[in-house]
Short mmCIF file of C-alpha atoms in Angstrom, two decimals:
data_model
loop_
_atom_site.label_atom_id
_atom_site.label_comp_id
_atom_site.label_asym_id
_atom_site.label_seq_id
_atom_site.Cartn_x
_atom_site.Cartn_y
_atom_site.Cartn_z
CA MET A 1 9.28 -34.41 -45.90
CA GLU A 2 6.05 -32.34 -45.44
CA THR A 3 3.68 -33.26 -42.48
CA SER A 4 0.38 -31.87 -41.90
CA PRO A 5 -0.32 -29.84 -38.82
CA ILE A 6 -1.68 -31.41 -35.86
CA PRO A 7 -5.08 -29.98 -35.10
CA ALA A 8 -5.78 -28.60 -31.50
CA SER A 9 -8.05 -30.65 -29.57
CA PRO A 10 -11.44 -29.45 -29.30
CA ALA A 11 -11.17 -29.75 -25.45
CA THR A 12 -8.09 -27.37 -25.65
CA PRO A 13 -9.12 -23.64 -26.26
CA THR A 14 -6.80 -21.60 -28.48
CA PHE A 15 -5.16 -18.56 -27.70
CA ASP A 16 -7.05 -15.96 -29.82
CA MET A 17 -5.74 -12.30 -30.29
CA SER A 18 -8.79 -11.04 -31.81
CA PHE A 19 -11.33 -8.86 -29.75
CA THR A 20 -15.13 -9.18 -29.64
CA GLU A 21 -17.38 -6.36 -30.71
CA GLU A 22 -18.04 -5.89 -26.90
CA GLN A 23 -14.35 -5.59 -26.11
CA GLN A 24 -13.66 -3.07 -28.91
CA ALA A 25 -16.54 -0.68 -27.76
CA LEU A 26 -15.60 -0.88 -23.92
CA ARG A 27 -11.86 -0.01 -25.34
CA LYS A 28 -13.17 2.86 -27.45
CA THR A 29 -15.24 4.18 -24.66
CA ALA A 30 -11.96 3.97 -22.26
CA ARG A 31 -9.83 5.54 -24.89
CA ASP A 32 -12.39 8.30 -25.39
CA PHE A 33 -12.84 9.10 -21.76
CA ALA A 34 -8.86 8.88 -21.16
CA ARG A 35 -8.07 11.29 -23.86
CA SER A 36 -10.81 13.77 -23.46
CA LYS A 37 -10.94 13.93 -19.66
CA ILE A 38 -7.89 12.46 -17.86
CA ALA A 39 -5.12 13.34 -20.06
CA PRO A 40 -5.85 17.34 -20.10
CA VAL A 41 -5.86 17.32 -16.33
CA ALA A 42 -3.19 14.64 -15.78
CA GLY A 43 -0.34 17.14 -15.16
CA GLN A 44 -2.15 19.23 -12.78
CA LEU A 45 -3.11 16.01 -10.78
CA ASP A 46 0.62 15.02 -10.90
CA GLU A 47 1.76 18.37 -9.71
CA GLU A 48 -0.80 18.78 -6.60
CA GLY A 49 -0.91 15.21 -5.69
CA GLU A 50 -4.73 15.25 -5.84
CA PHE A 51 -6.98 12.53 -5.76
CA PRO A 52 -9.15 12.45 -8.87
CA LYS A 53 -12.37 11.89 -7.12
CA GLU A 54 -14.73 13.17 -9.61
CA LEU A 55 -13.04 11.68 -12.60
CA LEU A 56 -13.22 8.16 -11.01
CA GLN A 57 -16.96 8.68 -10.27
CA LYS A 58 -17.33 9.41 -14.21
CA ALA A 59 -15.28 6.38 -14.77
CA TRP A 60 -17.65 4.52 -12.41
CA GLU A 61 -20.73 5.78 -14.23
CA LEU A 62 -19.24 4.67 -17.67
CA SER A 63 -18.59 1.07 -16.29
CA LEU A 64 -14.94 1.26 -16.53
CA MET A 65 -14.46 0.46 -12.71
CA ASN A 66 -14.77 -2.72 -10.82
CA THR A 67 -15.24 -4.47 -14.15
CA GLU A 68 -14.68 -7.97 -13.06
CA VAL A 69 -17.51 -8.01 -10.41
CA PRO A 70 -19.96 -10.72 -11.43
CA GLU A 71 -23.36 -9.89 -13.02
CA ALA A 72 -24.96 -11.64 -10.18
CA HIS A 73 -23.85 -8.81 -7.78
CA GLY A 74 -24.50 -5.85 -10.27
CA GLY A 75 -21.26 -6.04 -12.05
CA LEU A 76 -20.55 -6.63 -15.76
CA GLY A 77 -18.52 -9.86 -15.15
CA LEU A 78 -16.01 -8.87 -17.54
CA SER A 79 -12.83 -10.89 -18.41
CA CYS A 80 -9.39 -10.34 -17.37
CA LEU A 81 -8.65 -9.69 -20.87
CA THR A 82 -11.32 -6.94 -21.34
CA THR A 83 -9.99 -5.51 -18.10
CA CYS A 84 -6.62 -5.40 -19.40
CA LEU A 85 -7.75 -3.27 -22.53
CA ILE A 86 -9.68 -0.77 -20.46
CA MET A 87 -6.73 -0.30 -18.21
CA GLU A 88 -4.25 0.33 -21.05
CA GLU A 89 -6.27 3.37 -22.39
CA ILE A 90 -6.55 4.79 -18.86
CA ALA A 91 -2.94 4.34 -18.22
CA TRP A 92 -2.11 6.10 -21.66
CA ALA A 93 -3.69 9.20 -19.99
CA CYS A 94 -2.30 8.92 -16.44
CA ALA A 95 -0.98 5.64 -14.60
CA GLY A 96 -1.95 7.35 -11.40
CA VAL A 97 -5.62 7.69 -12.23
CA ASN A 98 -5.40 3.86 -13.61
CA THR A 99 -3.99 2.75 -10.25
CA SER A 100 -6.81 4.25 -8.44
CA MET A 101 -9.16 2.57 -10.54
CA ALA A 102 -7.48 -1.00 -10.54
CA ALA A 103 -7.09 -0.71 -6.35
CA ASN A 104 -10.83 -1.14 -6.35
CA SER A 105 -10.49 -4.27 -8.50
CA LEU A 106 -7.77 -5.65 -6.37
CA ALA A 107 -9.60 -4.98 -3.14
CA ALA A 108 -12.59 -7.01 -4.86
CA LEU A 109 -10.55 -10.00 -5.84
CA PRO A 110 -10.15 -11.71 -2.40
CA LEU A 111 -13.96 -11.55 -2.19
CA ILE A 112 -14.78 -12.94 -5.77
CA ILE A 113 -11.90 -15.61 -5.49
CA ALA A 114 -12.99 -16.88 -1.85
CA GLY A 115 -15.91 -14.67 -0.22
CA SER A 116 -19.02 -16.19 0.84
CA ASP A 117 -22.33 -15.60 -0.86
CA GLU A 118 -23.27 -12.95 1.94
CA GLN A 119 -19.87 -11.32 1.74
CA LYS A 120 -20.17 -10.95 -2.22
CA ALA A 121 -23.76 -9.64 -2.01
CA LYS A 122 -22.89 -7.05 0.51
CA TYR A 123 -19.27 -5.69 -0.76
CA LEU A 124 -19.35 -6.37 -4.43
CA GLY A 125 -23.01 -5.42 -4.69
CA TRP A 126 -22.01 -2.06 -2.93
CA LEU A 127 -19.23 -1.58 -5.34
CA SER A 128 -21.77 -1.70 -8.12
CA ARG A 129 -24.43 0.24 -6.58
CA GLU A 130 -22.29 3.42 -5.56
CA PRO A 131 -19.13 5.09 -6.65
CA ILE A 132 -17.09 4.00 -3.59
CA PHE A 133 -13.55 3.04 -3.24
CA ALA A 134 -11.84 0.06 -1.73
CA SER A 135 -8.44 -0.90 -0.66
CA TYR A 136 -6.30 -4.28 -0.60
CA CYS A 137 -4.28 -4.26 2.56
CA CYS A 138 -1.11 -6.50 2.13
CA SER A 139 2.10 -4.58 2.50
CA GLU A 140 3.56 -3.49 5.81
CA PRO A 141 6.49 -1.34 7.11
CA ASP A 142 8.65 -4.33 6.94
CA ALA A 143 6.64 -6.93 4.65
CA GLY A 144 5.98 -6.05 0.88
CA SER A 145 6.93 -8.64 -1.30
CA ASP A 146 7.47 -11.09 1.49
CA VAL A 147 3.82 -11.72 2.28
CA ALA A 148 4.41 -14.28 4.74
CA GLY A 149 6.34 -12.04 6.95
CA LEU A 150 3.63 -9.67 7.62
CA ARG A 151 2.97 -8.78 11.34
CA THR A 152 -0.51 -7.64 11.49
CA HIS A 153 -2.25 -9.96 13.43
CA TYR A 154 -5.84 -11.48 14.85
CA VAL A 155 -6.70 -13.52 17.70
CA LYS A 156 -9.87 -15.15 18.20
CA ASP A 157 -12.52 -13.49 20.46
CA GLY A 158 -15.55 -15.32 21.36
CA ASP A 159 -17.33 -15.71 18.10
CA GLY A 160 -15.30 -13.30 16.29
CA TYR A 161 -11.74 -11.61 16.00
CA VAL A 162 -9.58 -8.79 16.93
CA LEU A 163 -7.22 -7.38 14.41
CA THR A 164 -4.45 -5.27 15.16
CA GLY A 165 -1.53 -3.93 12.96
CA GLN A 166 -0.20 -1.44 10.56
CA LYS A 167 -0.35 -1.60 6.85
CA ARG A 168 1.77 0.86 4.19
CA TRP A 169 1.68 1.63 0.61
CA ILE A 170 -2.13 1.25 0.63
CA THR A 171 -3.73 2.65 -2.45
CA ASN A 172 -7.06 4.27 -2.05
CA GLY A 173 -6.15 4.02 1.63
CA GLY A 174 -7.58 7.43 2.51
CA TYR A 175 -10.94 7.21 0.63
CA ALA A 176 -11.69 3.36 1.12
CA SER A 177 -15.37 2.41 2.45
CA PHE A 178 -13.92 -0.94 3.12
CA TYR A 179 -10.55 -2.82 3.04
CA THR A 180 -9.51 -6.43 2.37
CA VAL A 181 -6.72 -7.23 5.00
CA LEU A 182 -4.21 -10.16 5.20
CA ALA A 183 -3.29 -10.73 8.82
CA THR A 184 -1.33 -13.77 10.75
CA SER A 185 -2.60 -15.67 13.69
CA ASP A 186 1.13 -15.52 15.10
CA PRO A 187 3.15 -12.54 14.34
CA LYS A 188 6.57 -14.15 15.55
CA PRO A 189 9.30 -14.85 13.14
CA GLU A 190 8.85 -18.36 11.86
CA GLN A 191 11.75 -20.43 10.29
CA ASN A 192 9.46 -22.56 8.59
CA LEU A 193 7.85 -20.85 5.41
CA LYS A 194 5.02 -23.28 5.12
CA ALA A 195 4.17 -22.89 8.68
CA ARG A 196 4.18 -19.13 8.37
CA ASN A 197 1.71 -19.24 5.29
CA ARG A 198 -0.62 -21.62 7.16
CA LYS A 199 -1.11 -18.99 9.78
CA ILE A 200 -2.41 -16.11 7.48
CA ALA A 201 -6.01 -15.26 6.97
CA CYS A 202 -8.00 -12.83 5.11
CA PHE A 203 -10.55 -10.50 6.54
CA VAL A 204 -13.16 -7.65 4.91
CA VAL A 205 -13.24 -4.63 7.46
CA ASP A 206 -15.37 -1.58 6.99
CA ARG A 207 -13.86 1.84 7.26
CA ASP A 208 -16.40 2.92 9.95
CA ARG A 209 -15.45 0.06 12.39
CA ALA A 210 -14.08 1.34 15.81
CA GLY A 211 -10.12 1.20 15.71
CA VAL A 212 -9.81 1.72 12.09
CA LYS A 213 -7.32 4.63 11.43
CA VAL A 214 -5.97 6.27 8.17
CA GLY A 215 -2.03 7.20 8.65
CA LYS A 216 0.10 9.62 6.69
CA LYS A 217 -0.25 9.86 2.76
CA GLU A 218 2.75 9.35 1.18
CA ASN A 219 4.50 12.10 -0.91
CA LYS A 220 5.63 9.83 -4.03
CA MET A 221 7.82 10.48 -6.86
CA GLY A 222 5.17 9.27 -9.27
CA GLN A 223 1.69 8.25 -9.80
CA ARG A 224 0.99 11.13 -7.69
CA ALA A 225 -2.74 11.04 -8.60
CA SER A 226 -3.30 7.79 -6.52
CA ASN A 227 -3.85 8.18 -2.79
CA THR A 228 -1.28 5.95 -1.02
CA THR A 229 -1.49 6.03 2.98
CA ASP A 230 -0.96 3.80 6.03
CA VAL A 231 -4.07 2.00 7.45
CA ILE A 232 -3.99 1.35 11.04
CA PHE A 233 -5.96 -1.44 12.77
CA ASP A 234 -6.02 -0.91 16.67
CA GLU A 235 -7.71 -3.54 18.25
CA VAL A 236 -10.47 -3.66 15.72
CA ARG A 237 -13.42 -6.16 16.84
CA LEU A 238 -14.70 -8.18 13.88
CA PRO A 239 -17.57 -10.63 13.55
CA ARG A 240 -16.98 -14.06 12.22
CA GLU A 241 -18.60 -12.91 9.10
CA ALA A 242 -15.63 -10.83 8.32
CA LEU A 243 -13.47 -13.93 7.64
CA ILE A 244 -13.04 -14.40 3.90
CA GLY A 245 -12.28 -18.31 3.39
CA GLY A 246 -11.38 -20.01 6.23
CA GLU A 247 -8.28 -19.55 8.95
CA GLY A 248 -4.98 -20.38 7.31
CA GLU A 249 -6.38 -19.61 3.68
CA GLY A 250 -5.03 -16.13 3.38
CA PHE A 251 -1.72 -16.78 1.84
CA LYS A 252 -3.56 -18.99 -0.96
CA ILE A 253 -6.03 -16.18 -1.48
CA ALA A 254 -3.09 -13.54 -1.69
CA MET A 255 -1.22 -15.53 -4.40
CA LYS A 256 -4.42 -16.30 -6.39
CA THR A 257 -5.05 -12.74 -6.18
CA PHE A 258 -1.73 -11.53 -7.57
CA ASP A 259 -2.01 -14.22 -10.16
CA ARG A 260 -5.06 -12.78 -11.44
CA SER A 261 -3.97 -8.96 -11.08
CA ARG A 262 -0.40 -9.28 -12.52
CA PRO A 263 -1.69 -8.88 -16.06
CA TRP A 264 -3.43 -5.67 -15.02
CA ILE A 265 0.21 -4.39 -14.13
CA ALA A 266 1.36 -5.44 -17.57
CA ALA A 267 -1.62 -3.42 -19.11
CA GLY A 268 -0.60 -0.27 -17.29
CA ALA A 269 2.81 -0.96 -18.58
CA ALA A 270 1.48 -0.96 -22.05
CA GLY A 271 -0.25 2.06 -21.58
CA ILE A 272 2.63 4.06 -20.54
CA ILE A 273 4.93 2.47 -23.40
CA ALA A 274 2.19 3.46 -26.02
CA ARG A 275 2.01 7.31 -24.72
CA ALA A 276 5.81 7.46 -24.69
CA LEU A 277 5.95 5.99 -28.25
CA HIS A 278 3.26 8.40 -29.36
CA GLU A 279 4.77 11.57 -27.61
CA SER A 280 8.15 10.35 -29.02
CA ARG A 281 7.12 9.74 -32.56
CA LEU A 282 5.51 13.31 -32.84
CA TYR A 283 8.52 15.10 -31.43
CA ALA A 284 10.86 13.43 -33.54
CA LEU A 285 8.90 14.34 -36.66
CA GLU A 286 8.65 17.80 -35.63
CA ARG A 287 12.16 18.82 -34.06
CA LYS A 288 14.90 19.68 -36.38
CA THR A 289 18.72 19.42 -35.78
CA PHE A 290 21.42 20.09 -38.64
CA GLY A 291 18.43 21.05 -40.70
CA VAL A 292 16.47 18.03 -40.63
CA PRO A 293 14.02 16.28 -38.16
CA ILE A 294 15.64 14.13 -35.78
CA ALA A 295 13.52 11.33 -36.86
CA SER A 296 16.02 11.36 -39.77
CA HIS A 297 18.79 10.37 -37.53
CA GLN A 298 19.38 6.66 -37.24
CA ALA A 299 20.08 6.98 -33.38
CA ILE A 300 16.69 7.97 -32.90
CA GLN A 301 15.10 5.67 -35.39
CA PHE A 302 16.63 2.90 -33.23
CA MET A 303 15.07 4.17 -30.19
CA ILE A 304 11.65 4.46 -31.80
CA ALA A 305 11.84 1.00 -33.39
CA ASP A 306 12.71 -0.48 -29.72
CA MET A 307 9.77 1.23 -28.30
CA ALA A 308 7.52 -0.20 -30.90
CA VAL A 309 8.73 -3.77 -30.42
CA ALA A 310 8.37 -3.28 -26.46
CA LEU A 311 4.85 -2.30 -26.96
CA GLU A 312 3.81 -5.26 -28.95
CA ALA A 313 5.76 -7.75 -26.89
CA THR A 314 4.22 -6.26 -23.53
CA ARG A 315 0.71 -6.58 -25.18
CA ALA A 316 1.38 -10.14 -26.19
CA LEU A 317 2.40 -11.26 -22.77
CA CYS A 318 -0.33 -9.49 -21.18
CA HIS A 319 -2.99 -10.62 -23.41
CA ARG A 320 -1.74 -14.16 -23.08
CA ALA A 321 -1.57 -14.06 -19.34
CA ALA A 322 -5.12 -12.40 -19.18
CA TRP A 323 -6.39 -15.14 -21.49
CA MET A 324 -5.13 -17.80 -19.46
CA VAL A 325 -6.98 -16.37 -16.08
CA ASP A 326 -10.02 -16.21 -18.17
CA GLN A 327 -9.68 -20.12 -19.19
CA GLY A 328 -9.30 -20.86 -15.37
CA LYS A 329 -5.70 -21.74 -15.66
CA LEU A 330 -4.06 -19.40 -13.23
CA ASP A 331 -0.45 -19.64 -14.28
CA SER A 332 1.78 -17.58 -11.96
CA ILE A 333 4.83 -17.87 -14.25
CA VAL A 334 2.96 -16.28 -17.21
CA SER A 335 1.70 -13.71 -15.03
CA SER A 336 5.08 -12.89 -13.52
CA MET A 337 6.51 -12.83 -16.86
CA ALA A 338 3.78 -10.31 -18.01
CA LYS A 339 4.48 -8.18 -15.22
CA LEU A 340 8.22 -8.20 -15.29
CA TYR A 341 8.48 -7.65 -18.97
CA GLY A 342 6.00 -4.95 -18.97
CA ALA A 343 7.38 -3.07 -15.96
CA ASP A 344 11.06 -3.22 -17.01
CA MET A 345 10.25 -2.14 -20.57
CA ALA A 346 8.00 0.71 -19.51
CA MET A 347 10.88 2.00 -17.48
CA LYS A 348 13.35 1.75 -20.50
CA VAL A 349 10.84 3.03 -22.98
CA ALA A 350 9.90 6.14 -20.67
CA THR A 351 13.76 7.11 -20.19
CA ASP A 352 14.47 6.70 -23.94
CA ALA A 353 11.65 9.00 -24.52
CA VAL A 354 12.98 11.65 -22.08
CA GLN A 355 16.32 11.14 -24.23
CA VAL A 356 14.50 11.53 -27.45
CA PHE A 357 13.02 14.93 -26.14
CA GLY A 358 16.57 16.00 -25.06
CA GLY A 359 16.49 18.92 -22.48
CA TYR A 360 12.97 19.46 -22.90
CA GLY A 361 12.21 15.96 -21.87
CA TYR A 362 13.63 16.93 -18.49
CA THR A 363 11.20 19.60 -18.05
CA LYS A 364 7.33 19.43 -17.05
CA GLU A 365 6.55 21.11 -20.17
CA TYR A 366 6.13 17.88 -22.01
CA PRO A 367 4.54 14.72 -20.46
CA VAL A 368 7.57 12.23 -20.87
CA GLU A 369 9.22 13.07 -17.53
CA LYS A 370 6.08 12.07 -15.80
CA LEU A 371 5.88 8.94 -17.90
CA MET A 372 9.44 8.02 -16.38
CA ARG A 373 8.42 8.74 -12.90
CA ASP A 374 5.06 6.97 -13.14
CA ALA A 375 6.86 3.81 -14.74
CA LYS A 376 9.02 3.39 -11.67
CA LEU A 377 6.47 2.25 -9.64
CA LEU A 378 5.64 -0.85 -11.85
CA GLN A 379 8.92 -2.49 -11.17
CA ILE A 380 8.10 -2.10 -7.33
CA TYR A 381 4.37 -2.74 -6.50
CA GLU A 382 2.74 -6.13 -6.35
CA GLY A 383 5.87 -8.01 -6.22
CA THR A 384 9.10 -6.19 -7.21
CA SER A 385 11.09 -7.15 -10.60
CA GLN A 386 13.51 -8.97 -8.63
CA ILE A 387 10.86 -11.20 -7.09
CA GLN A 388 9.56 -11.97 -10.30
CA ARG A 389 12.85 -13.29 -11.47
CA MET A 390 13.16 -15.47 -8.46
CA VAL A 391 9.62 -16.88 -9.21
CA ILE A 392 10.55 -17.35 -12.88
CA ALA A 393 14.03 -18.77 -12.31
CA LYS A 394 12.71 -21.32 -9.67
CA ASN A 395 10.31 -22.51 -12.28
CA VAL A 396 12.64 -22.81 -14.93
CA LEU A 397 15.40 -24.56 -12.73
CA THR A 398 12.85 -27.19 -11.28
CA GLY A 399 11.43 -27.74 -14.44
CA GLU A 400 8.00 -27.05 -12.98
#
């Protein structure tokens, strides 16, 4: 017996995979910039571990940075989905450059989510007026994915605060003009997780404040074009206006920030997968063994097919997670799925690309070894793949 499909309620938006003319235009701008300006120098930036300041300034001029800053503060106010389209194109050329660009947006998110009108006008307006850099300071030497375990702390001092602690793995740390910083009012270990969460606050800190110091620069395996440093806060005095949201709201701000930013990681993963597929396809059609192109061999065909499937699936999860953000439905599970699947697939596809290239893939003559090194970080930052699995499993098992 056939039944008619039930139409969607007018009040329930339908997930639409098509893109607007504006999105397509911005995607093309990002693609042209990535392939003409970033890709030709990506190997050099990686080899030298050089921060691409001039490239990033050009990206700012093209409106490819700080994309979600609201129009009221000089930004384009783009959607999360549009940002993901841009980030995929940049990551195709260099994941390190993409991470440097994304770090600005990550630093801005706590202000977009919970900042006062004055904070937004000052800091988001600053990002729009000048090609400056900013950093989000969450991770510490002993606290990465465990946000509630941080030890950077603040104490009230009259009408303001004093901030003390050390942050680690901070992208753009050495170049940032301001930092958004998570800190706790009590750095002692706390058995009760909810009690620990309630003690966390978020602050915005200018780089030139007394006591702010940049520590060592990390010598990383991949994404070497991004600047990653320690940032140290040595009894930094802050005015009351530096507090984002209220005391005790920092953990909620952090979780909302990650829910909104994890689709970006999936977008970066899609960029790496797309580049690995592109390079593998060209090489497989050109390289010959036993008198025929290796693309004729079923073993290679299967790897190419799996790459294509991984790309489409990563994009689908990424775009759905971003779309839900844009609908005001922050879904930590969908964001976690997009981040987890994209990161794991980027690592697998990049590794397979090296295999397609054989011995050549293990050299720096071709870009696939860099893709493999760059991809690994996606499984680590903004919550490891294991943390994403814990979040997803808890949701599934509790039926939430």
